[in-house]
XYZ file of C-alpha atoms in Angstrom:
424
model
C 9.063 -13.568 -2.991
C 6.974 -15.436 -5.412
C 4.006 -13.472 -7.211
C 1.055 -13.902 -4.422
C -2.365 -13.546 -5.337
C -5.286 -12.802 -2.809
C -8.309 -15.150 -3.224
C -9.994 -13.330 -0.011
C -13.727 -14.202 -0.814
C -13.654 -17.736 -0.850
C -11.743 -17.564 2.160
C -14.187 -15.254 3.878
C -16.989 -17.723 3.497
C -14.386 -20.330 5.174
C -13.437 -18.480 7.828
C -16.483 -16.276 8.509
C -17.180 -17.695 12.228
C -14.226 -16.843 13.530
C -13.260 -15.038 16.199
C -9.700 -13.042 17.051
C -8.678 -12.818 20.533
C -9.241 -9.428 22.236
C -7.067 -8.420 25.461
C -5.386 -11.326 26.817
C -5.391 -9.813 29.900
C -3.145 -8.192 32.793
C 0.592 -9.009 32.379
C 1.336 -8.934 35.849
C 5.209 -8.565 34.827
C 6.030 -5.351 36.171
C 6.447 -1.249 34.881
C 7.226 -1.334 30.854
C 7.082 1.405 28.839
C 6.594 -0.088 24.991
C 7.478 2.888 22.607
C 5.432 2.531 19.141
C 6.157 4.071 15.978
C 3.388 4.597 13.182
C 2.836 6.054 10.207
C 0.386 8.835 9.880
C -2.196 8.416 7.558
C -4.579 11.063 8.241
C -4.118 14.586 6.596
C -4.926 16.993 9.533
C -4.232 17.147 12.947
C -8.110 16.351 13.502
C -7.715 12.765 10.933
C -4.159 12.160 12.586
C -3.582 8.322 13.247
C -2.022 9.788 16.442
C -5.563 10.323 17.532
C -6.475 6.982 16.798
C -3.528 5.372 18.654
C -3.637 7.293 21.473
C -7.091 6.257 22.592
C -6.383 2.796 21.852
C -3.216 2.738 24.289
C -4.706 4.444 27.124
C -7.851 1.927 26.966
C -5.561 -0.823 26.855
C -3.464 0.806 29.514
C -6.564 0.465 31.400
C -7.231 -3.115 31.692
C -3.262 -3.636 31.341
C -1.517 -2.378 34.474
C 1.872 -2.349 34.590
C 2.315 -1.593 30.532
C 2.544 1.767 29.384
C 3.000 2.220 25.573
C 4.913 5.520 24.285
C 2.914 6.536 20.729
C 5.013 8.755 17.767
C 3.645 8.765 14.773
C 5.403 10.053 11.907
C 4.731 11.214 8.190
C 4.623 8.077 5.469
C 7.179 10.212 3.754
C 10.216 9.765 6.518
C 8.550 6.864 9.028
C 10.704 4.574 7.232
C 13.766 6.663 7.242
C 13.040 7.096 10.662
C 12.900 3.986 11.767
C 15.990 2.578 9.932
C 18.062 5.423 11.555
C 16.780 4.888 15.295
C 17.540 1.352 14.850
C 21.281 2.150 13.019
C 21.563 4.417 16.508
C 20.517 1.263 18.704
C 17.634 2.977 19.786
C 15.123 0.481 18.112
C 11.072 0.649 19.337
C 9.958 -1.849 20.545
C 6.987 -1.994 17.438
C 6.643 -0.294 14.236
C 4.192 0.252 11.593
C 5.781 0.779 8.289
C 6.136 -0.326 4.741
C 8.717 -2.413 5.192
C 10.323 -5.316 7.549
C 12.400 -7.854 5.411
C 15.831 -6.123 6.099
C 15.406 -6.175 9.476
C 14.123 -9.908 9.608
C 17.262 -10.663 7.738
C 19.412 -8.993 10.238
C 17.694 -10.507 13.168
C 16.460 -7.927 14.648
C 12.665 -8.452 14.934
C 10.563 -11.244 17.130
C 8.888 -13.843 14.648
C 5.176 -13.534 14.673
C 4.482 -16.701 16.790
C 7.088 -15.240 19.965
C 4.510 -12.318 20.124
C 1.480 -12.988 19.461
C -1.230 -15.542 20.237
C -2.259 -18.535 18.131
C -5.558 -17.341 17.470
C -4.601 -13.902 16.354
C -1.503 -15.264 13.985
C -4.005 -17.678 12.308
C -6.443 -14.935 11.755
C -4.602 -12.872 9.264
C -5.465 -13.566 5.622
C -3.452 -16.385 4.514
C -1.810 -14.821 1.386
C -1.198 -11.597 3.540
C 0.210 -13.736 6.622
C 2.299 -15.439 3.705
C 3.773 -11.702 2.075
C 4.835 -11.608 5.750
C 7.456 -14.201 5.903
C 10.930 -14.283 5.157
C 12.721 -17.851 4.727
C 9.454 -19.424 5.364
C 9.078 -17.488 9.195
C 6.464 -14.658 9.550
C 7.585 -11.457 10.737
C 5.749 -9.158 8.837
C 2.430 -8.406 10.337
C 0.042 -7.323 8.140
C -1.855 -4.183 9.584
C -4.104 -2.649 6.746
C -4.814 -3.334 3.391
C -5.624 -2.375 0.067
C -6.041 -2.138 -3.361
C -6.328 0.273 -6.477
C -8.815 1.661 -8.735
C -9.096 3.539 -11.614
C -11.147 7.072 -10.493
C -12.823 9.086 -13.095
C -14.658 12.334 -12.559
C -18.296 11.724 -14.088
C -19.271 15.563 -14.893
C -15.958 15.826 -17.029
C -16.605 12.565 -18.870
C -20.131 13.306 -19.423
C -19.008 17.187 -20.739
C -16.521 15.118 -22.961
C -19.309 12.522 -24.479
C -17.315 9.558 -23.049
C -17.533 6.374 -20.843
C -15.284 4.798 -18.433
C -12.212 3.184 -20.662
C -12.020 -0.668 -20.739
C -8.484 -0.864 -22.409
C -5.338 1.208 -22.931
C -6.765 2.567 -26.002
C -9.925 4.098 -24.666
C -7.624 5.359 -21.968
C -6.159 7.594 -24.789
C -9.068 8.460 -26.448
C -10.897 9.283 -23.523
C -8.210 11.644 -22.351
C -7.940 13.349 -25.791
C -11.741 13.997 -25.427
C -10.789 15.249 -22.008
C -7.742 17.309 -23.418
C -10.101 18.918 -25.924
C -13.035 19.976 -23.106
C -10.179 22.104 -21.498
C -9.425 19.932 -18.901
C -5.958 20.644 -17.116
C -5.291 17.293 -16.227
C -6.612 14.396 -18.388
C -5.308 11.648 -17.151
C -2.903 12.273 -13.424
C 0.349 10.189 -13.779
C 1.892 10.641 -10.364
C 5.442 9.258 -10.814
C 7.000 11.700 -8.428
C 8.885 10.668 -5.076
C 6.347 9.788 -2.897
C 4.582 6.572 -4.290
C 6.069 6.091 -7.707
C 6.666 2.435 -6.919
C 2.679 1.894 -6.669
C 1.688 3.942 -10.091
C 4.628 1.970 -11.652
C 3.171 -1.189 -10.333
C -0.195 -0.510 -11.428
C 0.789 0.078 -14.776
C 3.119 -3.131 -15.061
C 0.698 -5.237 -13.860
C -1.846 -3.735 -16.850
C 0.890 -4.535 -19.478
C 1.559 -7.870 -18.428
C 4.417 -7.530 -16.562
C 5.374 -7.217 -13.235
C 8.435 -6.407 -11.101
C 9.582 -9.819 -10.381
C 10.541 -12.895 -12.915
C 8.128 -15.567 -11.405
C 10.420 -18.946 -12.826
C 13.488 -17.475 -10.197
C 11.999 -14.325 -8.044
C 14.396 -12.025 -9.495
C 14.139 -8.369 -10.246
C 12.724 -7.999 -14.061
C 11.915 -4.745 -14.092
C 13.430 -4.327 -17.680
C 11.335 -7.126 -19.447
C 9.990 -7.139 -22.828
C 6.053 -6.128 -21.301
C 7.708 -3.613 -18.646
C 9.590 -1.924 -21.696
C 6.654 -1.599 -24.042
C 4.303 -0.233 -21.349
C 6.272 2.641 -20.401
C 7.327 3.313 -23.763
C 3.303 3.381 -24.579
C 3.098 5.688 -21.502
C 5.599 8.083 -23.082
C 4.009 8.386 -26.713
C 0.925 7.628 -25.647
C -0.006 9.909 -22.715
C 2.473 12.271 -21.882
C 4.207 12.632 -25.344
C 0.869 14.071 -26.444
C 0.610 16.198 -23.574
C -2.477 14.248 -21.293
C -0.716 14.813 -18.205
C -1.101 17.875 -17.244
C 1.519 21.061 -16.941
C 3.368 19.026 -14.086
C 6.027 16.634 -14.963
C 4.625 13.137 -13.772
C 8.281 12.306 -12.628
C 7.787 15.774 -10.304
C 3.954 14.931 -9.486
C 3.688 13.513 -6.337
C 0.360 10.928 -5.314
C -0.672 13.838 -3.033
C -0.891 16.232 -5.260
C -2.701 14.421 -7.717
C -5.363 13.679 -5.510
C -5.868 16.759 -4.238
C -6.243 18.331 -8.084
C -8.629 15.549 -8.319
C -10.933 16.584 -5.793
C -10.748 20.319 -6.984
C -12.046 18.748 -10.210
C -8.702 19.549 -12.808
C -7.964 15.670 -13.340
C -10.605 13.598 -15.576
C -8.650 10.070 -14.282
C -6.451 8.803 -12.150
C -5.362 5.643 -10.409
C -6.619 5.988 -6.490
C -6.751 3.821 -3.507
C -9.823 3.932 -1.127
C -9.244 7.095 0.673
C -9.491 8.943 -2.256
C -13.417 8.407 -2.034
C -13.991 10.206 1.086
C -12.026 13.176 -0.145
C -13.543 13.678 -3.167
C -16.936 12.534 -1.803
C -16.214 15.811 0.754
C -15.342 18.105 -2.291
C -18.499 16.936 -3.950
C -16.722 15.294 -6.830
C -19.345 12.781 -8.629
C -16.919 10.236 -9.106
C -16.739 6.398 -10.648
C -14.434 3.511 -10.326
C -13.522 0.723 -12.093
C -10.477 -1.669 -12.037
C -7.675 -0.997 -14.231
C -7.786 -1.658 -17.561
C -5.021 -4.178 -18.999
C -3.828 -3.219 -22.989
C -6.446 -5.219 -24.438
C -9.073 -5.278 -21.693
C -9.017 -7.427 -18.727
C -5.865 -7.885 -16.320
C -4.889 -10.964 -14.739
C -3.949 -9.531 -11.635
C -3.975 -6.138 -10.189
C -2.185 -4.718 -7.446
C -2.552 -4.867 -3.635
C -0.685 -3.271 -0.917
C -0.168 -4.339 2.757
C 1.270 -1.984 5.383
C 3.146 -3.890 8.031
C 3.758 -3.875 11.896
C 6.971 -5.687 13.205
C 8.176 -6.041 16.769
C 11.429 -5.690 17.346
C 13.997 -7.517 20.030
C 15.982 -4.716 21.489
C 14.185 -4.311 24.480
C 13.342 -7.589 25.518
C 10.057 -7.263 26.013
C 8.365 -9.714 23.965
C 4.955 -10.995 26.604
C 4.172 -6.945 26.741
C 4.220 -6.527 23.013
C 2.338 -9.629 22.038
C -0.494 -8.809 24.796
C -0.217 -5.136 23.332
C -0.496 -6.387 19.825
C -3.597 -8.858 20.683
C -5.423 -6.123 21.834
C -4.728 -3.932 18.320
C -5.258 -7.091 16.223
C -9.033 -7.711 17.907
C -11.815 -6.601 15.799
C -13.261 -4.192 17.450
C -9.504 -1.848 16.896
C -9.157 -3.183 13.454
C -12.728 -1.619 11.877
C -12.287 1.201 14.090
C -8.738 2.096 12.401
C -10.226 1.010 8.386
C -13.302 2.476 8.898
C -11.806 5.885 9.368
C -9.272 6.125 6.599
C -11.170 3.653 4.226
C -8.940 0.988 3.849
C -9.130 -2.791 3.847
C -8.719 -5.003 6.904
C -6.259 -7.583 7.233
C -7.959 -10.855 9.336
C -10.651 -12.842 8.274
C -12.994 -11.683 10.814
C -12.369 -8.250 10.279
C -13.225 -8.678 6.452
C -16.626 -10.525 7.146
C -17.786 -7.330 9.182
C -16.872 -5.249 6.381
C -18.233 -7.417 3.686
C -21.590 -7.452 5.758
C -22.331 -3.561 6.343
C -23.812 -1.556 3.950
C -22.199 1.518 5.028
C -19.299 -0.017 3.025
C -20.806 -0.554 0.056
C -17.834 0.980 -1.992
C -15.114 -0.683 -0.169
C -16.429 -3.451 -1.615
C -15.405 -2.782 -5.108
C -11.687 -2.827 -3.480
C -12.419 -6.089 -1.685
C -13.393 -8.010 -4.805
C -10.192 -6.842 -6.564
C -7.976 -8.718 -3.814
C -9.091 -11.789 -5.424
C -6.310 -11.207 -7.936
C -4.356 -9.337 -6.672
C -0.489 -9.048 -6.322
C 1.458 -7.324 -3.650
C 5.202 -6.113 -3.709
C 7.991 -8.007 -3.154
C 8.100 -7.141 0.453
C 9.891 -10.625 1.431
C 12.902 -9.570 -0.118
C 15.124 -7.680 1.823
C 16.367 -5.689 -0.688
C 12.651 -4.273 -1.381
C 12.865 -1.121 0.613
C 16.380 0.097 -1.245
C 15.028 -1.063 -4.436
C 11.508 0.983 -3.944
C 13.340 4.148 -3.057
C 15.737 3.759 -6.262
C 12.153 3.339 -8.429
C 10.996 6.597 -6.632
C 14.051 8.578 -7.300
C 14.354 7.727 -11.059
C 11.139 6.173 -12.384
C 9.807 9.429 -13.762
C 12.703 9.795 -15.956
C 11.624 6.541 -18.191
C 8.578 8.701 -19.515
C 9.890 11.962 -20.527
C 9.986 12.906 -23.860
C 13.306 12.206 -25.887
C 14.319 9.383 -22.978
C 15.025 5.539 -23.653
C 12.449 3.644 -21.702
C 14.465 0.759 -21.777
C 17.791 1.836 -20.998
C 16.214 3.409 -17.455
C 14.583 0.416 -16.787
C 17.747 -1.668 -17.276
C 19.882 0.614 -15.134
C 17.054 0.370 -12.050
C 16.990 -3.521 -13.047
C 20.372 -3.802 -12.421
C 20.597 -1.865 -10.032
C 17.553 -3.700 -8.247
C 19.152 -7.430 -8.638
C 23.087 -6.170 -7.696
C 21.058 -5.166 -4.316
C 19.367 -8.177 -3.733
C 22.697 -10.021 -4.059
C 24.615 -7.835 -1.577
C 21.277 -8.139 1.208
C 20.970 -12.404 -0.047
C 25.293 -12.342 0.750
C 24.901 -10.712 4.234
């Protein structure tokens, strides 16, 4: 997948009178059960996305005789996993809401966006989003939420330490010396553990000038020159002089971080937008600003999508795309981004947003899709290549290791699996 950027404001103000088809009415097909699986991204059983789903099936239940849809939701940490092996078992859902689709596009196995769903919902995605979505030129990903990062700091700390938000890689430094030397556990939270390595890693790539893809062919260049030099700044720079905490950022999970965050032990940290409401709940005074490149200003910063796919199993491609209509209608869509802060995915959806106050903050995240860049989810290979980044990513920064030889081996690695998935 070529390097996508997400100019989302001017194509608000384009697309700001229109509307996305709500229920498309009863099916009139007879007794289906569709069976959904979703990640969960609340962090109780109260902010469970179960809660959220399960209301929104029996409503459409309602005015949908005849469908009944079957709701599981599972942990981000195994959803994938989860999937993958229901589907290796033949027991595929019937939808899914994941990280993750190309592999099964490649292998056939999913409806195209256009056998499920109606014309005015498929045109109502965000172009560049619709566009992550397709493999060989057909959409299968959906796009289901969005969003983007920040770099959090914790205002009391910085003001304790004498210093202002940094605008480059060196006031990141400085700043978290002044942190180090006000006592403060963490100075700057490098989460490079299992759980969302890839993102942190992304983040920081994009700062240095690199990226995870070679834009002249779309292969993996995770060893580059810029990749390289970033990570070997990260190892002298932050954690060689002992900035990130007591915790080994290749053993500190995203979670974690966060949650020392809100208890007020971390002066930064790179965040996504429902780290506000949790630290807004701890009564953490807290700014944001994008991240800073080496020398200042990025060209692009990162964006993530989380996807829904349909699959072909069952056969029952009119019941999912009227099922899918009715999630995809506004009303559904700021329900579900309104709760965990995130960033919706259709045009529509994003005007509403951009034109309440209450979201004031969310905002800040919508202006940074203008440049932003997502993962290479159109490769098929992504999800293998993620996981190997997660497993061994943390290793590149600890002291005494060759940043450059562990990037080369998860290069290679990375481009001898998108061979094998582009030979299948």
């Amino acid at each position: 997948m070529r390097h996508r950027y997400l100019g989302i404001t001017t194509a608000i103000a384009v697309m700001s009178t229109m509307g996305l088809a709500g229920c498309s009415g009863t099916t009139g097909s007879g007794d289906v059960t569709l069976k959904l699986v979703a990640a969960d991204y609340g962090n109780s059983p109260e902010t469970s996305s179960s809660v959220y789903w399960k209301k929104l099936a029996s409503e459409f239940e309602r005015t949908h005789p005849g469908i009944t849809v079957d709701v599981d939701v599972r942990s981000w940490k195994t959803v994938d996993a989860d999937v993958a092996a229901l589907v290796k078992k033949g027991q595929a859902p019937d939808m899914a809401q994941v990280g993750s689709f190309a592999d099964y596009a490649e292998a056939g196995k999913l409806y195209s966006a256009d056998q499920v769903l109606s014309v005015p919902v498929q045109s109502g995605f965000v172009a560049q989003l619709a566009a992550a979505g397709k493999v060989d030129q057909t959409q299968y990903g959906l796009p289901f939420v969005a969003s983007t990062r920040l770099l959090f700091y914790n205002r009391k700390l910085f003001d304790e330490a004498g210093i202002s938000a940094p605008k480059d890689w060196d006031d990141i430094r400085s700043d978290a010396e002044a942190l180090k030397a006000e006592g403060v556990p963490v100075p700057f939270a490098l989460p490079l553990g299992t759980e969302e390595s890839q993102a942190e890693t992304m983040m920081w790539l994009l700062s240095g000038g690199g990226g995870y893809t070679n834009s002249t062919d779309d292969s993996y260049s995770i060893d580059s020159d810029e990749n390289v030099k970033t990570f070997e700044w990260l190892q002298k720079n932050l954690v060689g002089k002992g900035l990130t905490g007591p915790v080994k950022p290749g053993e500190l999970d995203r979670a974690d971080a966060f949650k020392q965050f809100t208890e007020g032990k971390v002066g930064m940290l790179n965040g996504h937008p429902t780290l506000m409401n949790s630290a807004r709940k701890a009564h953490v005074d807290f700014g944001m600003v994008p991240m800073p490149g080496k020398d200042g200003d990025v060209k692009s910063s990162m964006g993530v999508a989380d996807w829904m796919m349909a699959f072909k199993q069952n056969g029952h491609a009119q019941q999912i795309g009227e099922f899918l209509d009715y999630v995809y209608n506004d009303k559904n869509v700021m329900d579900f981004v309104k709760q965990y802060d995130l960033l919706p995915v259709t045009y529509s959806a994003n005007t509403l947003m951009a034109q309440d106050t209450a979201h004031n903050d969310l905002r800040e995240f919508q202006k940074t899709l203008d440049n932003a860049e997502l993962y290479p989810f159109g490769k098929s290979s992504w999800s293998q290549v993620s996981d190997e980044i997660k497993k061994n990513i943390g290793k590149a920064v600890e002291p005494g290791a060759d940043p450059r030889q562990i990037l080369t081996r998860i290069s290679k690695d990375a481009n001898t699996a998108d061979a094998t998935e582009a030979g299948k």
